[in-house]
XYZ file of C-alpha atoms in Angstrom:
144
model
C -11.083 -127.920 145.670
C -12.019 -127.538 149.034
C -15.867 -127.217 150.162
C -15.975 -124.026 151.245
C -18.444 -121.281 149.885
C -17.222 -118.777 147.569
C -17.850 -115.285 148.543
C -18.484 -112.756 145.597
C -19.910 -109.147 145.260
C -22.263 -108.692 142.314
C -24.047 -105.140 141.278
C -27.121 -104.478 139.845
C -27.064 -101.319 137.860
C -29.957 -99.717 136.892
C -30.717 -96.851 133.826
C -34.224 -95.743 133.082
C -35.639 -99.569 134.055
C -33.166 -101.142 132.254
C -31.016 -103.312 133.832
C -26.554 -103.768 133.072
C -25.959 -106.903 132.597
C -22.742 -108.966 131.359
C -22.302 -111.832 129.032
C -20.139 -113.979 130.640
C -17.471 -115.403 129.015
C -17.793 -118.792 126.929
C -15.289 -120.726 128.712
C -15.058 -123.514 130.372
C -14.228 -123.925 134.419
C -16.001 -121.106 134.901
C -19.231 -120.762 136.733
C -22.086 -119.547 133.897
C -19.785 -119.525 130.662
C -21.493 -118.204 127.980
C -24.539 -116.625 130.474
C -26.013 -113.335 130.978
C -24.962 -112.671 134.533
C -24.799 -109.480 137.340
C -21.035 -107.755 137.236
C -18.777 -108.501 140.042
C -16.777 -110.611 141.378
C -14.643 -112.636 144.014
C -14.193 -110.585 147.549
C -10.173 -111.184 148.402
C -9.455 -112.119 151.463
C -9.620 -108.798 153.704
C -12.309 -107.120 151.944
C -15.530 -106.388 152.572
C -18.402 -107.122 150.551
C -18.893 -103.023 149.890
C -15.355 -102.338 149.102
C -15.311 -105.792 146.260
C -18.323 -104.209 144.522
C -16.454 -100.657 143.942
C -13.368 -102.722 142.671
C -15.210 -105.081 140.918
C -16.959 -102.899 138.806
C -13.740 -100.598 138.026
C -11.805 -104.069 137.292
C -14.842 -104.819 134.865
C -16.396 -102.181 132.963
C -14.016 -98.888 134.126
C -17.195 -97.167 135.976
C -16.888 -95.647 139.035
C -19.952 -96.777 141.246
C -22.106 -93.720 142.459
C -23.296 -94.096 146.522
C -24.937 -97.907 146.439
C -27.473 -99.607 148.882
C -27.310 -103.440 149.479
C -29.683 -105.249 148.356
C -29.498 -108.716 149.631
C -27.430 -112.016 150.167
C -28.092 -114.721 148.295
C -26.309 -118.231 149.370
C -26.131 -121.293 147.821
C -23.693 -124.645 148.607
C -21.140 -122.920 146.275
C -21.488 -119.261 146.441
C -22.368 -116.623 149.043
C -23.253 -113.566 146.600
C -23.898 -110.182 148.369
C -25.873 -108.097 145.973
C -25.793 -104.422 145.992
C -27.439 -101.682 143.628
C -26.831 -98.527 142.057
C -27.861 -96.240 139.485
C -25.986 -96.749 136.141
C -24.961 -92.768 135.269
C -23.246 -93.127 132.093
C -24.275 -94.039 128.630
C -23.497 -97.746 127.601
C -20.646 -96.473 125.351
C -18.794 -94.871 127.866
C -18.504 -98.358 129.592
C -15.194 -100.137 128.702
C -15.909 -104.062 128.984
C -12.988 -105.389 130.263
C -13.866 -108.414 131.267
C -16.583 -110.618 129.707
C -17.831 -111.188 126.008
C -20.307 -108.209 126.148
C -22.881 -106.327 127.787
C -26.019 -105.074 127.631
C -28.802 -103.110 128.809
C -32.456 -105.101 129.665
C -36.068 -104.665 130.104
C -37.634 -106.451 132.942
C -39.880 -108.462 129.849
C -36.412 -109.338 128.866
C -34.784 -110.737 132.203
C -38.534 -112.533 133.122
C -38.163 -114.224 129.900
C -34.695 -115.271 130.478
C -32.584 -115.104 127.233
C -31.256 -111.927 125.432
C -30.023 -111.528 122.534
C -25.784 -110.652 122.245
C -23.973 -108.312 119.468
C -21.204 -109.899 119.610
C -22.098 -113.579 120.290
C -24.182 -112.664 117.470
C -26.852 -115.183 118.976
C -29.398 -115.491 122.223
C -27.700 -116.037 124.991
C -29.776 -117.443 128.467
C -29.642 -115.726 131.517
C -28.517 -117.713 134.837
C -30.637 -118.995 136.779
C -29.128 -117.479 140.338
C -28.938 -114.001 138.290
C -32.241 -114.119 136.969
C -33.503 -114.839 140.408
C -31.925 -111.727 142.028
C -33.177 -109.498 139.379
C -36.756 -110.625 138.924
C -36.767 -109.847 142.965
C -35.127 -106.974 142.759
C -37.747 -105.419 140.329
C -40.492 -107.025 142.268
C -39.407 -104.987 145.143
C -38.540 -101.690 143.110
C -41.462 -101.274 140.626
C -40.872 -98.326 138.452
């Protein structure tokens, strides 16, 4: 592996102050396996941070992202993650989860306390620390 920073594109969808977010899945070699996490993904070379995010989320959950606003950029030794946000327009079951071991919808009580509970891991699950991070600022800055 070389040293250089990864560069992904991560959404924050939104729905009546709830918040979309995916469990990730329970693998190793990934980054987060088994964590609640932000959808989205590696930019490919070529790409720009707002054109990821669109793919990402069609890739991931088959949704179509409505006009979006960045949010932030959050960098760390191993990842660059530019955050963008949108509204979330569709009902959960309309989502198709096609990456991930599932999804869910939370409160902000439920992302400050950092663990949420998972259908189908049938168990609580925590939240990462780097995604927890972004979304407790991102409601501090957008109180409903």
């Amino acid at each position: 592996m070389n040293n250089q920073q990864v560069h992904v594109a991560i959404a924050i969808l939104y729905q009546k102050n709830k918040f979309l977010m995916q469990l990730r899945d329970n693998i190793p070699g990934i980054l987060y396996p088994g964590y609640w996490a932000l959808f989205g993904g590696h930019i490919e070379p070529g790409e720009t941070p707002d054109v990821a995010v669109k793919r990402e989320i069609l890739e991931e959950i088959g949704y179509i992202l409505p006009p979006f606003v960045e949010f932030g950029c959050y960098s760390n030794e191993r990842v660059v993650r530019h955050v963008f946000h949108a509204p979330l327009l569709v009902e959960l079951n309309q989502l198709v989860l096609n990456e991930g071991w599932d999804m869910g919808l939370f409160t902000p009580e439920d992302i400050r306390q950092g663990n949420c509970y998972s259908q189908n891991a049938g168990e609580v699950r925590p939240l990462g620390d780097m995604h927890q991070k972004i979304m407790l600022d991102f409601i501090e800055k957008n109180p409903t």
